[in-house]
Amino acid sequence: MKIIYVNFVESKEGLGTLDVFTPLKELAKAGHQVSLLSLNDGTKSYTIKFESGGYLVVCPILPLKSYSIKSPLLESIVMYFAFPTIFMKLVRNITESKTQILISSSDYSLPFISFFASKIKKTPLVLIHRETHLESYYFFSDHNFIIRYGSLMLAR
């Protein structure tokens, strides 16, 4: 099976990316052809091949987040402006590799981009949430009553 996973994660495997690389390597070991579209952090595209015939291709093509921007709101707005370029690259990769499943992270504009690309290319989409946004709202935000009481009602 041919799988593309889109995520704003570094291209090199390390401690911060174990939750991304480990499942992808296991899929490749099972014989699947997996592509990871990651941040363009200066790493060249590389391939990891396995004995089962599967492989993992890491393609650093997503625009790099700017660490010089101090405001998280401004950074997220800038990342949304990258929508057209990420969308075109994703559609091109789906077309070239004849992808059967598209997996997307829930960072910034990736869910929207992946949704539209999957609808255009008629590819099933799986969204993966790496961070617990609702838990952070519940535990650290004193003024967010809707999420706090909504989560309490759902927990009952």
PDB file of N, CA, C and O in Angstrom, residues 37-78:
ATOM      1  N   LEU A  37       6.191  13.703   4.308  1.00  0.00           N
ATOM      2  CA  LEU A  37       6.430  15.075   3.865  1.00  0.00           C
ATOM      3  C   LEU A  37       6.633  15.909   5.127  1.00  0.00           C
ATOM      4  O   LEU A  37       5.717  16.101   5.912  1.00  0.00           O
ATOM      5  N   SER A  38       7.867  16.381   5.319  1.00  0.00           N
ATOM      6  CA  SER A  38       8.234  17.044   6.566  1.00  0.00           C
ATOM      7  C   SER A  38       8.765  18.446   6.305  1.00  0.00           C
ATOM      8  O   SER A  38       8.780  18.916   5.168  1.00  0.00           O
ATOM      9  N   LEU A  39       9.237  19.092   7.379  1.00  0.00           N
ATOM     10  CA  LEU A  39       9.781  20.449   7.280  1.00  0.00           C
ATOM     11  C   LEU A  39      11.067  20.482   6.463  1.00  0.00           C
ATOM     12  O   LEU A  39      11.905  19.589   6.573  1.00  0.00           O
ATOM     13  N   ASN A  40      11.226  21.521   5.686  1.00  0.00           N
ATOM     14  CA  ASN A  40      12.443  21.714   4.907  1.00  0.00           C
ATOM     15  C   ASN A  40      13.486  22.370   5.805  1.00  0.00           C
ATOM     16  O   ASN A  40      13.668  23.570   5.813  1.00  0.00           O
ATOM     17  N   ASP A  41      14.188  21.524   6.567  1.00  0.00           N
ATOM     18  CA  ASP A  41      15.178  22.025   7.525  1.00  0.00           C
ATOM     19  C   ASP A  41      16.603  21.888   7.013  1.00  0.00           C
ATOM     20  O   ASP A  41      17.552  21.901   7.785  1.00  0.00           O
ATOM     21  N   GLY A  42      16.773  21.787   5.717  1.00  0.00           N
ATOM     22  CA  GLY A  42      18.102  21.695   5.127  1.00  0.00           C
ATOM     23  C   GLY A  42      18.568  20.276   4.873  1.00  0.00           C
ATOM     24  O   GLY A  42      19.614  20.053   4.276  1.00  0.00           O
ATOM     25  N   THR A  43      17.817  19.284   5.312  1.00  0.00           N
ATOM     26  CA  THR A  43      18.157  17.882   5.090  1.00  0.00           C
ATOM     27  C   THR A  43      17.758  17.485   3.679  1.00  0.00           C
ATOM     28  O   THR A  43      16.699  17.873   3.193  1.00  0.00           O
ATOM     29  N   LYS A  44      18.592  16.712   3.021  1.00  0.00           N
ATOM     30  CA  LYS A  44      18.262  16.200   1.690  1.00  0.00           C
ATOM     31  C   LYS A  44      17.239  15.078   1.824  1.00  0.00           C
ATOM     32  O   LYS A  44      17.146  14.412   2.851  1.00  0.00           O
ATOM     33  N   SER A  45      16.491  14.850   0.776  1.00  0.00           N
ATOM     34  CA  SER A  45      15.532  13.744   0.747  1.00  0.00           C
ATOM     35  C   SER A  45      16.285  12.418   0.818  1.00  0.00           C
ATOM     36  O   SER A  45      17.296  12.237   0.153  1.00  0.00           O
ATOM     37  N   TYR A  46      15.809  11.503   1.638  1.00  0.00           N
ATOM     38  CA  TYR A  46      16.478  10.212   1.767  1.00  0.00           C
ATOM     39  C   TYR A  46      15.463   9.082   1.877  1.00  0.00           C
ATOM     40  O   TYR A  46      14.296   9.303   2.177  1.00  0.00           O
ATOM     41  N   THR A  47      15.930   7.854   1.616  1.00  0.00           N
ATOM     42  CA  THR A  47      15.088   6.663   1.613  1.00  0.00           C
ATOM     43  C   THR A  47      15.685   5.615   2.548  1.00  0.00           C
ATOM     44  O   THR A  47      16.885   5.372   2.530  1.00  0.00           O
ATOM     45  N   ILE A  48      14.831   4.984   3.348  1.00  0.00           N
ATOM     46  CA  ILE A  48      15.225   3.862   4.187  1.00  0.00           C
ATOM     47  C   ILE A  48      14.507   2.629   3.640  1.00  0.00           C
ATOM     48  O   ILE A  48      13.275   2.584   3.629  1.00  0.00           O
ATOM     49  N   LYS A  49      15.269   1.651   3.153  1.00  0.00           N
ATOM     50  CA  LYS A  49      14.681   0.439   2.576  1.00  0.00           C
ATOM     51  C   LYS A  49      14.741  -0.702   3.576  1.00  0.00           C
ATOM     52  O   LYS A  49      15.673  -0.805   4.364  1.00  0.00           O
ATOM     53  N   PHE A  50      13.751  -1.583   3.527  1.00  0.00           N
ATOM     54  CA  PHE A  50      13.668  -2.724   4.424  1.00  0.00           C
ATOM     55  C   PHE A  50      13.646  -4.013   3.620  1.00  0.00           C
ATOM     56  O   PHE A  50      13.323  -4.018   2.423  1.00  0.00           O
ATOM     57  N   GLU A  51      13.956  -5.120   4.270  1.00  0.00           N
ATOM     58  CA  GLU A  51      14.058  -6.410   3.596  1.00  0.00           C
ATOM     59  C   GLU A  51      12.716  -6.897   3.048  1.00  0.00           C
ATOM     60  O   GLU A  51      12.670  -7.671   2.097  1.00  0.00           O
ATOM     61  N   SER A  52      11.633  -6.452   3.642  1.00  0.00           N
ATOM     62  CA  SER A  52      10.308  -6.908   3.218  1.00  0.00           C
ATOM     63  C   SER A  52       9.870  -6.283   1.897  1.00  0.00           C
ATOM     64  O   SER A  52       8.813  -6.628   1.372  1.00  0.00           O
ATOM     65  N   GLY A  53      10.649  -5.369   1.367  1.00  0.00           N
ATOM     66  CA  GLY A  53      10.285  -4.697   0.120  1.00  0.00           C
ATOM     67  C   GLY A  53       9.684  -3.324   0.341  1.00  0.00           C
ATOM     68  O   GLY A  53       9.511  -2.555  -0.586  1.00  0.00           O
ATOM     69  N   GLY A  54       9.356  -3.003   1.589  1.00  0.00           N
ATOM     70  CA  GLY A  54       8.814  -1.691   1.908  1.00  0.00           C
ATOM     71  C   GLY A  54       9.926  -0.679   2.091  1.00  0.00           C
ATOM     72  O   GLY A  54      11.089  -1.033   2.269  1.00  0.00           O
ATOM     73  N   TYR A  55       9.558   0.580   2.018  1.00  0.00           N
ATOM     74  CA  TYR A  55      10.544   1.629   2.224  1.00  0.00           C
ATOM     75  C   TYR A  55       9.873   2.870   2.780  1.00  0.00           C
ATOM     76  O   TYR A  55       8.659   3.053   2.669  1.00  0.00           O
ATOM     77  N   LEU A  56      10.701   3.704   3.418  1.00  0.00           N
ATOM     78  CA  LEU A  56      10.269   4.985   3.964  1.00  0.00           C
ATOM     79  C   LEU A  56      11.051   6.076   3.263  1.00  0.00           C
ATOM     80  O   LEU A  56      12.275   6.092   3.306  1.00  0.00           O
ATOM     81  N   VAL A  57      10.344   6.979   2.591  1.00  0.00           N
ATOM     82  CA  VAL A  57      10.963   8.106   1.912  1.00  0.00           C
ATOM     83  C   VAL A  57      10.643   9.363   2.713  1.00  0.00           C
ATOM     84  O   VAL A  57       9.486   9.645   3.000  1.00  0.00           O
ATOM     85  N   VAL A  58      11.672  10.110   3.088  1.00  0.00           N
ATOM     86  CA  VAL A  58      11.496  11.363   3.820  1.00  0.00           C
ATOM     87  C   VAL A  58      11.761  12.505   2.853  1.00  0.00           C
ATOM     88  O   VAL A  58      12.861  12.647   2.329  1.00  0.00           O
ATOM     89  N   CYS A  59      10.725  13.298   2.590  1.00  0.00           N
ATOM     90  CA  CYS A  59      10.818  14.429   1.655  1.00  0.00           C
ATOM     91  C   CYS A  59      10.619  15.735   2.429  1.00  0.00           C
ATOM     92  O   CYS A  59       9.499  16.077   2.783  1.00  0.00           O
ATOM     93  N   PRO A  60      11.682  16.471   2.703  1.00  0.00           N
ATOM     94  CA  PRO A  60      11.533  17.746   3.411  1.00  0.00           C
ATOM     95  C   PRO A  60      11.120  18.860   2.449  1.00  0.00           C
ATOM     96  O   PRO A  60      11.955  19.506   1.837  1.00  0.00           O
ATOM     97  N   ILE A  61       9.810  19.086   2.314  1.00  0.00           N
ATOM     98  CA  ILE A  61       9.327  20.082   1.352  1.00  0.00           C
ATOM     99  C   ILE A  61       8.439  21.147   1.980  1.00  0.00           C
ATOM    100  O   ILE A  61       8.149  22.147   1.338  1.00  0.00           O
ATOM    101  N   LEU A  62       8.000  20.970   3.214  1.00  0.00           N
ATOM    102  CA  LEU A  62       7.111  21.950   3.827  1.00  0.00           C
ATOM    103  C   LEU A  62       7.911  23.165   4.284  1.00  0.00           C
ATOM    104  O   LEU A  62       9.062  23.036   4.689  1.00  0.00           O
ATOM    105  N   PRO A  63       7.323  24.353   4.229  1.00  0.00           N
ATOM    106  CA  PRO A  63       8.068  25.553   4.646  1.00  0.00           C
ATOM    107  C   PRO A  63       8.411  25.494   6.126  1.00  0.00           C
ATOM    108  O   PRO A  63       7.627  25.026   6.940  1.00  0.00           O
ATOM    109  N   LEU A  64       9.595  25.951   6.456  1.00  0.00           N
ATOM    110  CA  LEU A  64      10.101  25.916   7.827  1.00  0.00           C
ATOM    111  C   LEU A  64       9.437  27.003   8.657  1.00  0.00           C
ATOM    112  O   LEU A  64       9.252  28.128   8.198  1.00  0.00           O
ATOM    113  N   LYS A  65       9.062  26.646   9.879  1.00  0.00           N
ATOM    114  CA  LYS A  65       8.488  27.631  10.790  1.00  0.00           C
ATOM    115  C   LYS A  65       9.543  28.666  11.140  1.00  0.00           C
ATOM    116  O   LYS A  65      10.711  28.351  11.278  1.00  0.00           O
ATOM    117  N   SER A  66       9.113  29.897  11.289  1.00  0.00           N
ATOM    118  CA  SER A  66      10.045  30.980  11.612  1.00  0.00           C
ATOM    119  C   SER A  66      10.163  31.119  13.123  1.00  0.00           C
ATOM    120  O   SER A  66       9.180  31.414  13.804  1.00  0.00           O
ATOM    121  N   TYR A  67      11.361  30.887  13.648  1.00  0.00           N
ATOM    122  CA  TYR A  67      11.575  31.008  15.078  1.00  0.00           C
ATOM    123  C   TYR A  67      11.882  32.452  15.490  1.00  0.00           C
ATOM    124  O   TYR A  67      11.991  32.753  16.660  1.00  0.00           O
ATOM    125  N   SER A  68      12.012  33.352  14.504  1.00  0.00           N
ATOM    126  CA  SER A  68      12.261  34.750  14.831  1.00  0.00           C
ATOM    127  C   SER A  68      10.971  35.482  15.193  1.00  0.00           C
ATOM    128  O   SER A  68      11.004  36.537  15.789  1.00  0.00           O
ATOM    129  N   ILE A  69       9.826  34.902  14.833  1.00  0.00           N
ATOM    130  CA  ILE A  69       8.547  35.511  15.176  1.00  0.00           C
ATOM    131  C   ILE A  69       8.218  35.140  16.621  1.00  0.00           C
ATOM    132  O   ILE A  69       8.143  33.967  16.971  1.00  0.00           O
ATOM    133  N   LYS A  70       8.022  36.128  17.458  1.00  0.00           N
ATOM    134  CA  LYS A  70       7.805  35.894  18.885  1.00  0.00           C
ATOM    135  C   LYS A  70       6.343  35.611  19.216  1.00  0.00           C
ATOM    136  O   LYS A  70       6.045  34.950  20.189  1.00  0.00           O
ATOM    137  N   SER A  71       5.422  36.100  18.413  1.00  0.00           N
ATOM    138  CA  SER A  71       4.009  35.926  18.700  1.00  0.00           C
ATOM    139  C   SER A  71       3.488  34.628  18.092  1.00  0.00           C
ATOM    140  O   SER A  71       3.606  34.420  16.876  1.00  0.00           O
ATOM    141  N   PRO A  72       2.898  33.736  18.885  1.00  0.00           N
ATOM    142  CA  PRO A  72       2.342  32.497  18.322  1.00  0.00           C
ATOM    143  C   PRO A  72       1.197  32.764  17.349  1.00  0.00           C
ATOM    144  O   PRO A  72       1.032  32.040  16.369  1.00  0.00           O
ATOM    145  N   LEU A  73       0.403  33.808  17.619  1.00  0.00           N
ATOM    146  CA  LEU A  73      -0.697  34.136  16.720  1.00  0.00           C
ATOM    147  C   LEU A  73      -0.180  34.575  15.362  1.00  0.00           C
ATOM    148  O   LEU A  73      -0.668  34.119  14.321  1.00  0.00           O
ATOM    149  N   LEU A  74       0.843  35.423  15.344  1.00  0.00           N
ATOM    150  CA  LEU A  74       1.426  35.882  14.088  1.00  0.00           C
ATOM    151  C   LEU A  74       2.083  34.725  13.334  1.00  0.00           C
ATOM    152  O   LEU A  74       1.970  34.624  12.112  1.00  0.00           O
ATOM    153  N   GLU A  75       2.721  33.809  14.067  1.00  0.00           N
ATOM    154  CA  GLU A  75       3.347  32.646  13.436  1.00  0.00           C
ATOM    155  C   GLU A  75       2.299  31.748  12.772  1.00  0.00           C
ATOM    156  O   GLU A  75       2.490  31.281  11.657  1.00  0.00           O
ATOM    157  N   SER A  76       1.161  31.545  13.440  1.00  0.00           N
ATOM    158  CA  SER A  76       0.135  30.707  12.841  1.00  0.00           C
ATOM    159  C   SER A  76      -0.495  31.387  11.626  1.00  0.00           C
ATOM    160  O   SER A  76      -0.826  30.722  10.645  1.00  0.00           O
ATOM    161  N   ILE A  77      -0.620  32.714  11.653  1.00  0.00           N
ATOM    162  CA  ILE A  77      -1.143  33.433  10.485  1.00  0.00           C
ATOM    163  C   ILE A  77      -0.185  33.298   9.307  1.00  0.00           C
ATOM    164  O   ILE A  77      -0.605  33.054   8.172  1.00  0.00           O
ATOM    165  N   VAL A  78       1.111  33.410   9.562  1.00  0.00           N
ATOM    166  CA  VAL A  78       2.113  33.252   8.501  1.00  0.00           C
ATOM    167  C   VAL A  78       2.070  31.836   7.928  1.00  0.00           C
ATOM    168  O   VAL A  78       2.172  31.634   6.719  1.00  0.00           O
TER     169      VAL A  78
END
